[in-house]
XYZ file of C-alpha atoms in Angstrom:
314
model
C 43.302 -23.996 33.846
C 44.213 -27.149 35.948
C 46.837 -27.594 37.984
C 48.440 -30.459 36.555
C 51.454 -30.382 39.291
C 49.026 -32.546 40.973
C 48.959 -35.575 38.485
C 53.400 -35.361 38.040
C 53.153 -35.579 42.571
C 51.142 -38.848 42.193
C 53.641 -40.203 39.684
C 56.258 -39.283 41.911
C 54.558 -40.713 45.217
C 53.993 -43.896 43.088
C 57.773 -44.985 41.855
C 58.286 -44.150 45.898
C 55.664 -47.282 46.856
C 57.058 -49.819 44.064
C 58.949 -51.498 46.923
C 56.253 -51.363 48.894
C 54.035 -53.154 46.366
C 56.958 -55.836 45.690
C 57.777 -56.716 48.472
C 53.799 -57.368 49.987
C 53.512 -59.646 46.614
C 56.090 -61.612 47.987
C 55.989 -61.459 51.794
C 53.187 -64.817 51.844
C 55.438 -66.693 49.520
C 58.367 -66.568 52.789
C 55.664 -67.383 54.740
C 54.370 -70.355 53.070
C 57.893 -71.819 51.908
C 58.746 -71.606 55.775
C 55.137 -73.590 56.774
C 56.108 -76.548 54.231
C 59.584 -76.808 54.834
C 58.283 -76.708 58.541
C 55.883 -79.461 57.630
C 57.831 -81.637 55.448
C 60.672 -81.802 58.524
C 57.996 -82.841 60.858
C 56.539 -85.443 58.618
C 59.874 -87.531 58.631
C 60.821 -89.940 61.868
C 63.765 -89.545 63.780
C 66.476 -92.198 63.546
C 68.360 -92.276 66.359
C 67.928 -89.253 67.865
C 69.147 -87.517 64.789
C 66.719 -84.844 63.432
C 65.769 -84.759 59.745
C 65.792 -80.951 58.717
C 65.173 -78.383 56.336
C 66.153 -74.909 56.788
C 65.390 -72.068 55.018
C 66.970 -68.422 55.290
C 66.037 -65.696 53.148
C 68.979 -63.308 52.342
C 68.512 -59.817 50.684
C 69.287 -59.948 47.092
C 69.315 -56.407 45.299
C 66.762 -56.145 42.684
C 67.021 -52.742 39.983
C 64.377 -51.773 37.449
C 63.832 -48.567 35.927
C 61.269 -45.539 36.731
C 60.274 -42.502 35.398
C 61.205 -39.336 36.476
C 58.583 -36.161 35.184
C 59.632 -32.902 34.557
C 57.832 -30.329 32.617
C 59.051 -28.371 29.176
C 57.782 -24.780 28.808
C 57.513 -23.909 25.375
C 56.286 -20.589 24.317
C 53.742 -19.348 22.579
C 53.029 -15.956 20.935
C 50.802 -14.981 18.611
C 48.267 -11.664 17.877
C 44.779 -11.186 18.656
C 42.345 -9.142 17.505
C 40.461 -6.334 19.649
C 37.593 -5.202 17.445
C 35.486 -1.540 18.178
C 32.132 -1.203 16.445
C 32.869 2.709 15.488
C 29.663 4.420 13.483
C 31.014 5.417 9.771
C 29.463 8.424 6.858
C 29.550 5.849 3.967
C 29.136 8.315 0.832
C 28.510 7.065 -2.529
C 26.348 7.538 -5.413
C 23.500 5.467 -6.924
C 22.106 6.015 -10.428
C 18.123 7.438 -10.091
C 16.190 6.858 -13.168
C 12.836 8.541 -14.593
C 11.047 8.685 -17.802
C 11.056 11.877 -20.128
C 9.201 12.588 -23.214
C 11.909 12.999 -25.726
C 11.881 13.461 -29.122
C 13.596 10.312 -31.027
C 13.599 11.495 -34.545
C 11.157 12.189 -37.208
C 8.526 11.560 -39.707
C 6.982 13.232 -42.496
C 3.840 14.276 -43.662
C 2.803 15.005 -47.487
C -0.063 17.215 -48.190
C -0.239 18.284 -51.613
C 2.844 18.929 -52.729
C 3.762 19.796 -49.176
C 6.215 18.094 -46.934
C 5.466 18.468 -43.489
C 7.922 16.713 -40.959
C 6.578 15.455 -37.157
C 8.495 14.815 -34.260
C 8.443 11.034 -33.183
C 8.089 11.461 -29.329
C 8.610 8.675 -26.948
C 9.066 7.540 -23.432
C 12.814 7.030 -22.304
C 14.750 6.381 -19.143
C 16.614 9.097 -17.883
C 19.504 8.388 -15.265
C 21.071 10.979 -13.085
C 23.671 9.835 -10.121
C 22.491 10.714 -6.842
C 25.012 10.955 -3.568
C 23.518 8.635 -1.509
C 24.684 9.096 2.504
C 24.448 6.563 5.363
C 25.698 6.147 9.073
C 26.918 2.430 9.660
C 28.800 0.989 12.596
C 32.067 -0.350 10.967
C 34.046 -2.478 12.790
C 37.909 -1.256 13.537
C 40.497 -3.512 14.731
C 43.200 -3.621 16.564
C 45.605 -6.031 17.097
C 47.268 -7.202 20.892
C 49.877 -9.448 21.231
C 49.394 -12.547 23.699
C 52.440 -14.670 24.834
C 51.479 -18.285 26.800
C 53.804 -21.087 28.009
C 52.581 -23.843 27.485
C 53.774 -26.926 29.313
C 54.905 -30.122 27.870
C 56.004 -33.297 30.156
C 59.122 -35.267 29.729
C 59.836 -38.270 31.233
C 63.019 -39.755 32.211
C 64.090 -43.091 33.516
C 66.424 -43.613 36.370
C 67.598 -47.339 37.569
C 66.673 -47.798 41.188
C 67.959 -50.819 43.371
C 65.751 -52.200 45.954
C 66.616 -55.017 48.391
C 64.579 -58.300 47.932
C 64.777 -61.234 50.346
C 65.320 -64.740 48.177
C 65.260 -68.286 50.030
C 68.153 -70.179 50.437
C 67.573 -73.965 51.637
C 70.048 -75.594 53.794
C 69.334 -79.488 54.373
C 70.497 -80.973 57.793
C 70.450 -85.002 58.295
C 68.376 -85.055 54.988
C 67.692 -88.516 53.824
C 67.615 -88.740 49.337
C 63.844 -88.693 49.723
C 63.648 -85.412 52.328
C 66.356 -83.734 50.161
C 64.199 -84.064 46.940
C 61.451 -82.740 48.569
C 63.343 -80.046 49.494
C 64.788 -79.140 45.925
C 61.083 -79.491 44.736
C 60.275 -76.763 47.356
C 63.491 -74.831 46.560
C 61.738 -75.356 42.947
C 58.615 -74.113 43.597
C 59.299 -71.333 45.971
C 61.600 -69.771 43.147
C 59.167 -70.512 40.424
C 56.116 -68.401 42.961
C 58.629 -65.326 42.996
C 59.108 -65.551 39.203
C 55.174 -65.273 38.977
C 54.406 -62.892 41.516
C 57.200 -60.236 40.264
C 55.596 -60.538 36.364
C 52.208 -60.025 37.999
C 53.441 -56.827 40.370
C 55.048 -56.332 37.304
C 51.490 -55.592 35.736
C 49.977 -54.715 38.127
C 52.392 -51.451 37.990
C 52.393 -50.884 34.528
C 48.465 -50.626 34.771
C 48.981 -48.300 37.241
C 51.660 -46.125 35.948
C 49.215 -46.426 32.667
C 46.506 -44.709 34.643
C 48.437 -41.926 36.199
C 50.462 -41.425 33.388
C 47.206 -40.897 31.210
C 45.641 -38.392 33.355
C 48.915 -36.365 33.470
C 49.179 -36.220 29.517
C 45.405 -35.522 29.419
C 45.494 -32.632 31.739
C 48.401 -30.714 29.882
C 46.379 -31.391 26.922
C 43.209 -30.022 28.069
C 45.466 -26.411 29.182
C 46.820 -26.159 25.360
C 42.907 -26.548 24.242
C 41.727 -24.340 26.798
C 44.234 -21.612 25.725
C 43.700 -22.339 22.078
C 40.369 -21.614 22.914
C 40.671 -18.842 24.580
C 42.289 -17.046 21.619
C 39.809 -18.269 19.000
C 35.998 -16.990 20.239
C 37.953 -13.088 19.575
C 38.909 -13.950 15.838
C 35.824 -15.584 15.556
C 33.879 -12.606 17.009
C 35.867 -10.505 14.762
C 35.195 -12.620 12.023
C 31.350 -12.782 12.649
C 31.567 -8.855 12.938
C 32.897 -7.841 9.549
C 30.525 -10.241 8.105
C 27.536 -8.455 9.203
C 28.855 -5.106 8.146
C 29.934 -6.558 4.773
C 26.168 -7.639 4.449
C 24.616 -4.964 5.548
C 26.833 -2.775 3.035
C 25.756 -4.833 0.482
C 22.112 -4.955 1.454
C 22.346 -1.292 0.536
C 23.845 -1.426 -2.508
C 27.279 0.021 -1.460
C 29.741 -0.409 -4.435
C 31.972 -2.936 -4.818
C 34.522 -0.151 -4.878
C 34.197 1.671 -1.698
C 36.617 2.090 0.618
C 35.152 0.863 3.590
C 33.712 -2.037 1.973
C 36.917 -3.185 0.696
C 38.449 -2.904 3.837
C 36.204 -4.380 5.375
C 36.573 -7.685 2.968
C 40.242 -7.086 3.396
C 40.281 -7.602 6.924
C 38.208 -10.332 7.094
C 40.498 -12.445 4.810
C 43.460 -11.853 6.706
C 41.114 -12.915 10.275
C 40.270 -15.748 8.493
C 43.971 -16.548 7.707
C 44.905 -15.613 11.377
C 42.428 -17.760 12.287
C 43.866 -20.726 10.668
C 47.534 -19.734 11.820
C 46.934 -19.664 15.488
C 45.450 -23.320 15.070
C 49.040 -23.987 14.066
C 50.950 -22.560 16.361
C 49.351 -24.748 18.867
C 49.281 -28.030 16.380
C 53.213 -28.476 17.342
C 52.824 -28.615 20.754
C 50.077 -30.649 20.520
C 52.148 -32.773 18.499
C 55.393 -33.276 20.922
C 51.978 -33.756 23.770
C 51.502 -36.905 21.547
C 55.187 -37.896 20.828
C 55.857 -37.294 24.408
C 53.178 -39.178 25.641
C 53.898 -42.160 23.547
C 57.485 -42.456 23.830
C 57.393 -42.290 27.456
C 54.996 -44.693 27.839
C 56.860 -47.013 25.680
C 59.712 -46.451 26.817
C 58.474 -47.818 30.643
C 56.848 -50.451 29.559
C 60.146 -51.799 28.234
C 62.501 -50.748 30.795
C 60.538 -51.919 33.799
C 62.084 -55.230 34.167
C 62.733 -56.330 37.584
C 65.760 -58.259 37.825
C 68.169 -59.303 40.499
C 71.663 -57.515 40.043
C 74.088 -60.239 39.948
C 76.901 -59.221 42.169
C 79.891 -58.818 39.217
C 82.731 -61.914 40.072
C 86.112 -60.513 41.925
């Protein structure tokens, strides 16, 4: 069994570095919007001792999105499995044994002279006398052991979290109509960068989540298999048992009638039909796996939006 614990930790230590990953996406766009406002200042003369500016502060705007929280749904499992004993049997029973005897099938006659003489007609015919016919055979006896699992299902949950972002405000000092429409073009620009860089974090996130998310899903799916599995080889053992012993009954001409042969094909209808209901027992929670894995999936995808919380007007 794995220890799939391990996958919900890394889904957990990954909403913690969303932040993280925004806010290095975003760090070189300050940087460079500070360089060219820098630049475009410095490319403008002074008049008169009066300075041609652009400045450019960068106040924290919240930012919320949505991310998944993991917790894990037991659901149990029970369901009987069969412990068969190879235990050596008397199988009794009686088998016709045929010979041939001489017997006399009617008669003839014979005329000599005015005498009738009558002779037997004698022939060959099967005689048939049942014999008890007595074998030792291992016949399999089975007993039947409950076994309870839990067997773990994730759910996710989503949970709005508010980071702090820094945006650029520009301030223009002295600006002349040309200097301040190269500064709105910046102002432009700059805003336009942070627009692209959060829908490419953006993806670059869900690809990740997608990854980790996967791997969580897949491991709770391999633990349902592997139990599934671990029930099945003992029917099918069982199963493979009473089908030699049914053989080898037959292979000796045991009648269709006797007991232990009719047990026998008794028993391994209702392992068959076991079989078949153990495979469904799982199916459902195989089934919410799938439905869980989907919808939460979904579910992310759509609610990750990162958007700046527009403080609500007093």
């Amino acid at each position: 069994m794995q220890d799939c614990s391990l996958f919900s930790e890394e889904i957990k230590a990954f909403t913690n570095t969303i932040s993280e990953a925004i806010n290095n996406k975003t760090e070189p766009i300050k940087s460079e919007t500070e360089a060219e406002a820098d630049k475009i200042s410095r490319e403008n003369p002074m008049e008169t001792g009066i300075f041609f500016k652009i400045e450019v502060t960068w106040n924290e705007k919240p930012v919320s999105f949505d991310v998944p929280s993991v917790t894990v749904r037991d659901t149990p499992i029970s369901f009987d499995v069969p412990t068969m004993t190879m235990r050596d049997k008397d199988i009794i029973f009686h088998l016709p044994e045929c010979r041939m005897e001489r017997r006399v099938v009617g008669r003839y006659p014979e005329f000599h002279g005015p005498r009738i003489v009558w002779r037997d007609i004698i022939t060959e015919v099967p005689v048939c006398d049942m014999k008890e016919q007595r074998i030792v055979m291992g016949i399999p006896e089975i007993e039947m052991k409950r076994q309870d699992m839990i067997l773990g299902i994730p759910v996710f949950d989503m949970q709005r979290v508010e980071i702090k972002m820094k945006y650029p405000e520009f301030k223009f000092v002295n600006v002349s109509v040309e200097l301040k429409e190269k500064g709105n073009k910046l102002q432009t620009d700059t805003e336009e960068k942070i627009e692209t860089s959060m829908s490419e974090v953006k993806s670059e996130l869900i690809a990740q989540f997608t990854e980790k998310h996967t791997k969580l899903f897949d491991c709770y799916r391999s633990n349902i298999l592997e139990n599934m599995n671990t029930a099945l080889p003992e029917i099918d053992a069982t199963i493979s048992g009473l089908n030699a012993s049914i053989s080898s009954m037959k292979e000796k001409n045991v009648p269709a009638d006797n007991e232990f042969l009719v047990q026998s094909e008794t028993r391994l209808k209702e392992m068959v039909a076991m079989r078949s209901e153990i495979e469904e027992k799982f199916k459902p929670a195989l089934d919410a796996l799938n439905e869980s894995q989907k919808k939460s999936l979904e579910e992310f995808v759509q609610k990750f939006n990162l958007k700046v919380t527009e403080p609500v007007p007093v």
